Structures are given as C-alpha cells and as structure tokens.
Amino acid sequence: MSFWSAMVAIAAIIAFANIRMNRDKHRGGGGYERADADAAYTASLEREVSDLRKRLEVLERIATDEGETRRLSREIESLREK
C-alpha cells in the first residue's frame, strides 16, 4: 500500500467515525421538536420527583412520631380482631 493510499484510507475512517458520532444530532428535523419533547419529559420527571418527596415526608413522619405510631398500631390490631 502506498503512502497516499494509506492517507485516503485514514481520511475515510475519520470521516466515517465523525458521521457516526454526529448522526443523532441531525435526526428529527433540526432539533426544535426534540427540545420541546425533552422539556416536557423533564417537567414530568420533576413533578414525579416532587410527588415522591411528599410521600417520603409522610412516611418519615409516620415512622418517627411515637404517639402516632402507637395509635396506628392499635387501630391495625383492632381491625385484625374484627
């Protein structure tokens, strides 16, 4: 293989790798639709995290309140007896 053939082969490999790495950026019509979808998805994830944090706060409060825990266990036991 001559020097120039090797240079052409290297250039082709670099071009192919560059196209493979950048193909996702150029898919989907310019990226505007994808940005809107990503923003909506991010907003839904933030709402879900907020809801989960609220639930966790309630569970922590139930687990740490001594009087409330005792009252809750008595109610559960009374329901089991019925």
Coordinates of C-alpha atoms in Angstrom, one line a residue:
M1 CA 0.0 0.0 0.0
S2 CA 1.4 3.4 -0.9
F3 CA 1.6 6.4 1.3
W4 CA -1.3 8.2 -0.4
S5 CA -3.5 5.1 -0.3
A6 CA -2.9 4.9 3.4
M7 CA -3.8 8.6 3.8
V8 CA -7.0 8.2 1.8
A9 CA -7.9 5.1 4.0
I10 CA -7.2 7.1 7.2
A11 CA -9.3 10.1 6.0
A12 CA -12.2 7.7 5.1
I13 CA -12.1 6.1 8.5
I14 CA -12.1 9.5 10.3
A15 CA -15.0 10.7 8.1
F16 CA -17.0 7.6 8.8
A17 CA -16.4 7.9 12.5
N18 CA -17.3 11.5 12.5
I19 CA -20.6 10.8 10.7
R20 CA -21.5 8.0 13.1
M21 CA -20.9 10.2 16.2
N22 CA -22.9 13.2 14.9
R23 CA -25.8 11.4 13.3
D24 CA -28.1 11.7 16.3
K25 CA -27.7 15.5 16.4
H26 CA -29.1 15.9 13.0
R27 CA -32.0 13.5 13.2
G28 CA -35.5 14.7 13.9
G29 CA -36.0 17.9 11.9
G30 CA -33.5 20.3 13.3
G31 CA -33.8 19.6 16.9
Y32 CA -36.6 22.0 17.8
E33 CA -39.2 19.3 18.2
R34 CA -36.8 17.2 20.3
A35 CA -36.0 20.2 22.6
D36 CA -39.8 20.6 23.3
A37 CA -40.2 16.9 23.9
D38 CA -37.1 16.9 26.2
A39 CA -38.5 19.9 28.1
A40 CA -41.9 18.2 28.6
Y41 CA -40.2 15.0 29.7
T42 CA -38.1 16.9 32.2
A43 CA -41.1 18.7 33.6
S44 CA -43.0 15.4 34.1
L45 CA -40.0 13.9 35.8
E46 CA -39.7 16.9 38.1
R47 CA -43.4 16.5 39.0
E48 CA -42.9 12.9 39.8
V49 CA -39.9 13.6 42.0
S50 CA -41.9 16.2 43.8
D51 CA -44.8 13.8 44.4
L52 CA -42.3 11.1 45.7
R53 CA -40.7 13.5 48.1
K54 CA -44.1 14.4 49.5
R55 CA -44.9 10.7 50.0
L56 CA -41.5 10.2 51.6
E57 CA -42.1 13.0 54.1
V58 CA -45.4 11.4 55.1
L59 CA -43.7 8.0 55.6
E60 CA -40.9 9.6 57.7
R61 CA -43.4 11.4 59.8
I62 CA -45.4 8.2 60.5
A63 CA -42.2 6.3 61.3
T64 CA -40.8 9.0 63.7
D65 CA -43.9 10.1 65.6
E66 CA -44.1 7.9 68.6
G67 CA -47.6 8.6 69.7
E68 CA -48.9 8.4 66.2
T69 CA -47.2 5.1 65.6
R70 CA -48.7 3.6 68.7
R71 CA -52.2 4.8 67.8
L72 CA -51.8 3.5 64.2
S73 CA -50.7 0.0 65.5
R74 CA -53.6 -0.1 67.9
E75 CA -56.0 0.7 65.1
I76 CA -54.4 -2.0 62.9
E77 CA -54.7 -4.6 65.7
S78 CA -58.3 -3.6 66.4
L79 CA -59.1 -4.2 62.7
R80 CA -57.4 -7.6 62.8
E81 CA -59.5 -8.6 65.8
K82 CA -62.8 -8.0 63.9

